[in-house]
Coordinates of C-alpha atoms in Angstrom, one line a residue:
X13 CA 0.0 0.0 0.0
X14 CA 1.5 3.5 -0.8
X15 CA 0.4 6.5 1.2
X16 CA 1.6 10.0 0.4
X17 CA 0.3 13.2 1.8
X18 CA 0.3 16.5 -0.5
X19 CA -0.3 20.3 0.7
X20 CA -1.7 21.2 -2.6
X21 CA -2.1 24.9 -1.6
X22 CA -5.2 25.8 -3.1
X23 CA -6.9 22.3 -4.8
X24 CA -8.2 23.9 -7.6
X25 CA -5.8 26.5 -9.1
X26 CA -3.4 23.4 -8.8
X27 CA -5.4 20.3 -9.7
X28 CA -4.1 19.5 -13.4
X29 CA -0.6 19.3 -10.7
X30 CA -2.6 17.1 -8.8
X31 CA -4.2 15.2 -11.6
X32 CA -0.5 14.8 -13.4
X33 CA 1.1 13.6 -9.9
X34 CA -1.3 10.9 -9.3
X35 CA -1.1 9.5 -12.3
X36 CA 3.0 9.4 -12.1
X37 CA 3.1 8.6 -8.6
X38 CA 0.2 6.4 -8.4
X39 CA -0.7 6.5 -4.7
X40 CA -3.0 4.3 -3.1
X41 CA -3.9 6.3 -0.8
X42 CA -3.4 10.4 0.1
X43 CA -3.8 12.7 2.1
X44 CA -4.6 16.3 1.1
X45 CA -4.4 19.8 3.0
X46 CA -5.0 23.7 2.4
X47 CA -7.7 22.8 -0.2
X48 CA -8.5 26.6 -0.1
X49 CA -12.0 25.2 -1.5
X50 CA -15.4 25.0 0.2
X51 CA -17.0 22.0 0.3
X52 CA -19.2 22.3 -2.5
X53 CA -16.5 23.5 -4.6
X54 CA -14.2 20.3 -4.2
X55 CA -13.3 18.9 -8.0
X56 CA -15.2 15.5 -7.3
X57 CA -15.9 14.4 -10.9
X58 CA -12.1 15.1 -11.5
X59 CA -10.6 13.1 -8.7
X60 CA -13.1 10.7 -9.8
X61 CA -12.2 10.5 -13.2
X62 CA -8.6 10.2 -12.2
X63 CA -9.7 7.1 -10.6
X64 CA -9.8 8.1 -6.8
X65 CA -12.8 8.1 -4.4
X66 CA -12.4 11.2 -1.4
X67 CA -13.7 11.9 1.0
X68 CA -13.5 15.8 2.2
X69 CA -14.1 18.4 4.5
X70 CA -13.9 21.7 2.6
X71 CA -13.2 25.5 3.1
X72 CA -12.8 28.5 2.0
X73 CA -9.4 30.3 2.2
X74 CA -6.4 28.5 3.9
X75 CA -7.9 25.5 4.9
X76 CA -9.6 22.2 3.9
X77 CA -8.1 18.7 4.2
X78 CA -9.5 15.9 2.3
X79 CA -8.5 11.8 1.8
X80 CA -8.2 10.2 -1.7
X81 CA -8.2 6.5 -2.2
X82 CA -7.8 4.4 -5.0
X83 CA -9.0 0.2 -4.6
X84 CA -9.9 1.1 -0.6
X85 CA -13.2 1.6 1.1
X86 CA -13.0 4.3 3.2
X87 CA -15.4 4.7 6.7
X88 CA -15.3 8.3 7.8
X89 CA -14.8 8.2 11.7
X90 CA -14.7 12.0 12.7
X91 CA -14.1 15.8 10.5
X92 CA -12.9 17.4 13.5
X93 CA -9.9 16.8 16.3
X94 CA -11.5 16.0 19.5
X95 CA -11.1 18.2 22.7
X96 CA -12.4 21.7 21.6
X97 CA -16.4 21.6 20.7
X98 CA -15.7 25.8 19.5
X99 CA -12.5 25.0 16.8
X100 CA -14.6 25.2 13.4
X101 CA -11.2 25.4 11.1
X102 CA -10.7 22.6 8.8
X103 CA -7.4 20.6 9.6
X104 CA -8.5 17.1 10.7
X105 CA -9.9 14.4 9.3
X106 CA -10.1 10.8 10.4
X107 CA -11.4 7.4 8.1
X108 CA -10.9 3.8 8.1
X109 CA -9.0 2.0 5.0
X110 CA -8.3 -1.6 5.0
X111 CA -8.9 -1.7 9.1
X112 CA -5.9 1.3 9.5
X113 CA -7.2 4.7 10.8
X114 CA -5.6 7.2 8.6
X115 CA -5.5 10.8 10.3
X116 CA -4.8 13.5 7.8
X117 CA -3.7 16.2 9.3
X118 CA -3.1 20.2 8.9
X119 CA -1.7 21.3 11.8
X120 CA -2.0 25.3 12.4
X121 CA 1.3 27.7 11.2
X122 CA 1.8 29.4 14.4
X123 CA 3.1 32.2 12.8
X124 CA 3.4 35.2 14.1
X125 CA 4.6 34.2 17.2
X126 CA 4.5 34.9 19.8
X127 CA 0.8 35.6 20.0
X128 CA -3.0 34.0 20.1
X129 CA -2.2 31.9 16.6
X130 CA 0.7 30.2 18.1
X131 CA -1.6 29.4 21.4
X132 CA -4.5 28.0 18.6
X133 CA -1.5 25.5 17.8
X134 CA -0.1 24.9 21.5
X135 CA -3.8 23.9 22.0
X136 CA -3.9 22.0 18.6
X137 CA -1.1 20.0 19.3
X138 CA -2.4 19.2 23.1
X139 CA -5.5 17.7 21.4
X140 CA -3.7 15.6 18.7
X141 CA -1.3 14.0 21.3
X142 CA -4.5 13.1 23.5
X143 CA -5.9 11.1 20.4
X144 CA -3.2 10.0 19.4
X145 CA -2.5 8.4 22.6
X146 CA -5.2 6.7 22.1
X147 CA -4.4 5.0 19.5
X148 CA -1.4 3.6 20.9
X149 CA -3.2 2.6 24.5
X150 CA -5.9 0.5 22.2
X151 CA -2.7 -0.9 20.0
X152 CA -4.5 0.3 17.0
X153 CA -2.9 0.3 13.3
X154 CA -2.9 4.0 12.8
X155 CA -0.9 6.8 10.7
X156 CA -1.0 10.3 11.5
X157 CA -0.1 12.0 8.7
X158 CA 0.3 15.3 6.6
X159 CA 1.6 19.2 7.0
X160 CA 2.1 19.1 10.8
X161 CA 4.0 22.9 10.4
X162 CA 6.8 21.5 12.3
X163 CA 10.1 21.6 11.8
X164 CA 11.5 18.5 13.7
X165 CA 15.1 18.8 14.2
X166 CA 18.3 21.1 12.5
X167 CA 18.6 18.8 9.9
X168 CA 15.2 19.4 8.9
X169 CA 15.8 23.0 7.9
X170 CA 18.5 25.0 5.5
X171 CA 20.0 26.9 8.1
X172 CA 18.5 26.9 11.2
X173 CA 19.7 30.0 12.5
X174 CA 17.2 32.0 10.2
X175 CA 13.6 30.2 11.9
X176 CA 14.9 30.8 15.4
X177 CA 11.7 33.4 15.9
X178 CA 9.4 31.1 13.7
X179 CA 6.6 29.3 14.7
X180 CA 7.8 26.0 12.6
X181 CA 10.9 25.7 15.0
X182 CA 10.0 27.0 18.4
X183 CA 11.6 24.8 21.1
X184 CA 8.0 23.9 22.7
X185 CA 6.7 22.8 19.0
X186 CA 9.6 20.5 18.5
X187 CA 9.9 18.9 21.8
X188 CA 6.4 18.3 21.5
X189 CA 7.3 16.3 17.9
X190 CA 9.5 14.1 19.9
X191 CA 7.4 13.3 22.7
X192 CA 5.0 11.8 20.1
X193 CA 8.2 9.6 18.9
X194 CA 8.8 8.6 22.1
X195 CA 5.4 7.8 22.8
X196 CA 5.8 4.9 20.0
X197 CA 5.0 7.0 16.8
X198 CA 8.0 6.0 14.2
X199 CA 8.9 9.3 11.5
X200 CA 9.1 6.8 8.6
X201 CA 10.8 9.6 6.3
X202 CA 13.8 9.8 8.9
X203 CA 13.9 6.3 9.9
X204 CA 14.2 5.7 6.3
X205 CA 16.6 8.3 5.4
X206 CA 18.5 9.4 9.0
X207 CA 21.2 11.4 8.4
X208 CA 20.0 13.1 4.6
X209 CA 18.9 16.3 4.1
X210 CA 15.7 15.7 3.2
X211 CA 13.0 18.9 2.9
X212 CA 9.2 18.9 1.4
X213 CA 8.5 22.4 1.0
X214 CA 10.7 25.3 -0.5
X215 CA 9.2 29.1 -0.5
X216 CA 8.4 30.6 -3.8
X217 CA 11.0 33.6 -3.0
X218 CA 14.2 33.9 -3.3
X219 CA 14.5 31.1 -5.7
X220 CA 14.4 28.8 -2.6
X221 CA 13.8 25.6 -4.8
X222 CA 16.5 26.1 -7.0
X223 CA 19.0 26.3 -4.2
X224 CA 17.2 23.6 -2.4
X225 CA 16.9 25.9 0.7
X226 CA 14.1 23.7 2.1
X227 CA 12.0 22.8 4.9
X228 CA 10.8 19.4 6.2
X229 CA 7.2 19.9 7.4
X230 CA 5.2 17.4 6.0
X231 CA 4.9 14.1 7.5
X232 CA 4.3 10.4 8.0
X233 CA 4.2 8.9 11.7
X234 CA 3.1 5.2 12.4
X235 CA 2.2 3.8 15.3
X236 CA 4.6 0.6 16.6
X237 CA 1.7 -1.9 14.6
X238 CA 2.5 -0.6 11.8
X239 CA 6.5 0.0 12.1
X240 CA 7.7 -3.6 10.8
X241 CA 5.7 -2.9 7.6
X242 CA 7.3 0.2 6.4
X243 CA 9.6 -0.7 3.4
X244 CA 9.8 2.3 1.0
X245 CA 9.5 6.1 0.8
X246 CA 10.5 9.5 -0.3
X247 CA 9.8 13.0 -1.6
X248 CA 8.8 13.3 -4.9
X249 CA 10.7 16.9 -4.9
X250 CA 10.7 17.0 -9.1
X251 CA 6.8 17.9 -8.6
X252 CA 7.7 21.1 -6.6
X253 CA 9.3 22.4 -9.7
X254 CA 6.6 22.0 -12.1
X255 CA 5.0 24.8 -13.4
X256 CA 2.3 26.4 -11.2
X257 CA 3.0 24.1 -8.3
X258 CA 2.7 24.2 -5.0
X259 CA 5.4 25.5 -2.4
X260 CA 5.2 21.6 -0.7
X261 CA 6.5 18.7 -2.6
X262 CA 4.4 14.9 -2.2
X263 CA 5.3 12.4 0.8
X264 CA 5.0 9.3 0.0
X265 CA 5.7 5.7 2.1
X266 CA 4.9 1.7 1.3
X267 CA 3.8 -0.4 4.0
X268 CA 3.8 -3.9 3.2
X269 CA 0.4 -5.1 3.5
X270 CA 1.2 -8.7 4.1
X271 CA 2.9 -7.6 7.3
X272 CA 0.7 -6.0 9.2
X273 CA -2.9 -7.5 7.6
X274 CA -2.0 -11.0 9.5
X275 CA -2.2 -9.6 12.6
X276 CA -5.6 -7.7 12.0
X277 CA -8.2 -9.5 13.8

């Protein structure tokens, strides 16, 4: 099964992107964020025609996060991140494929910070390690994945120095990245790749892209069920460069069905 996870920035200014990725890459399954689209205005009869059901939970503006699948029957669970009955933004969706729970998520920037945006994702972050917990106390095959606006570690970033006073890279936003690895999550981009220079997303200015002065915010956690499976991944960084793309590049992994479907009751 392959699993990516794309920030399209804006779903529909972008789709023949979209549309030419998927059928290069050929993902199973993906995960889609900042759909800038509200939920009428989601290209159904495209997706559809590329071959992909979705499910979606539309927008208008920056939001909007929305699950593709190709050969998988999807079961919505929830549209919203438990723990605050008030938060109407967009950033979380939760489904069932093939008995995994597949969270896509679109975690808030921050930005600026310090201020009540970077508090909105304090909180945001509080309530995804709750349900996420979850999932690991109920040993539950589960991936949590999409643009989590974290930047992990210093060799997640072209030169650190410069986010010091970000949101991405605030001390408190990355510790609370590696409490969810140490709670059992696994980063299956770094465990594949742990000492590259890896980034999925490059800003449009200051030719970022062509100097590969990148980011590494997008990604693909798996809970221990699913950790033996993992067998393949990458960024496809190529699509970042096409023409009228977005500023994020697609994530992609391969789990080994065989591995983890034996032990699913």
């Amino acid at each position: 099964m392959k699993i990516a996870t794309y920030n399209v920035n804006g779903i529909n200014g972008r789709l023949p992107v979209l549309i030419k990725w998927l059928e290069s890459s050929k993902p199973d399954i993906v995960c889609l964020q900042e759909l800038k689209a509200t939920q009428d205005k989601f290209p159904i009869a495209e997706i559809n025609r590329a071959g992909y059901q979705a499910i979606w939970n539309g927008q208008k503006q920056w939001n909007g996060v929305a699950i593709l699948s190709k050969g998988y029957e999807m079961t919505e669970v929830q549209s919203t991140l438990p723990g605050n009955a008030n938060d109407i933004q967009s950033r979380y969706l939760e489904v069932i494929i093939d008995q995994i729970v597949i969270c896509c998520l679109y975690l808030p920037n921050g930005n600026p910070f310090p201020g009540p945006k970077f508090e909105y994702k304090m909180d945001w972050i509080k309530r995804l390690k709750k349900r996420s917990k979850q999932f690991i106390d109920m040993d539950l095959p589960a991936i949590l994945v999409g643009d989590f606006n974290i930047i992990p570690t210093e060799n997640d970033v072209h030169k650190p120095e410069k986010w010091k006073d970000d949101a991405l890279f605030q001390p408190e936003v990355r510790r609370a990245y590696n409490q969810l690895l140490k709670n059992g999550w696994t980063d299956s981009i770094r465990t594949l790749f742990p000492d590259e220079k890896i980034y999925t997303f490059w800003d449009y200015l200051y030719k970022a892209y062509d100097r590969n002065a990148g980011i590494r915010l997008d990604h693909i956690l798996l809970s221990p069920y699913l950790k033996s499976s993992l067998i393949n991944g990458g960024v496809d960084k190529e699509v970042r460069g096409w023409t009228k793309s977005s500023d994020h590049a697609p994530v992609w992994i391969e789990l080994e069905r065989n591995k983890y479907a034996k032990f699913i009751k």
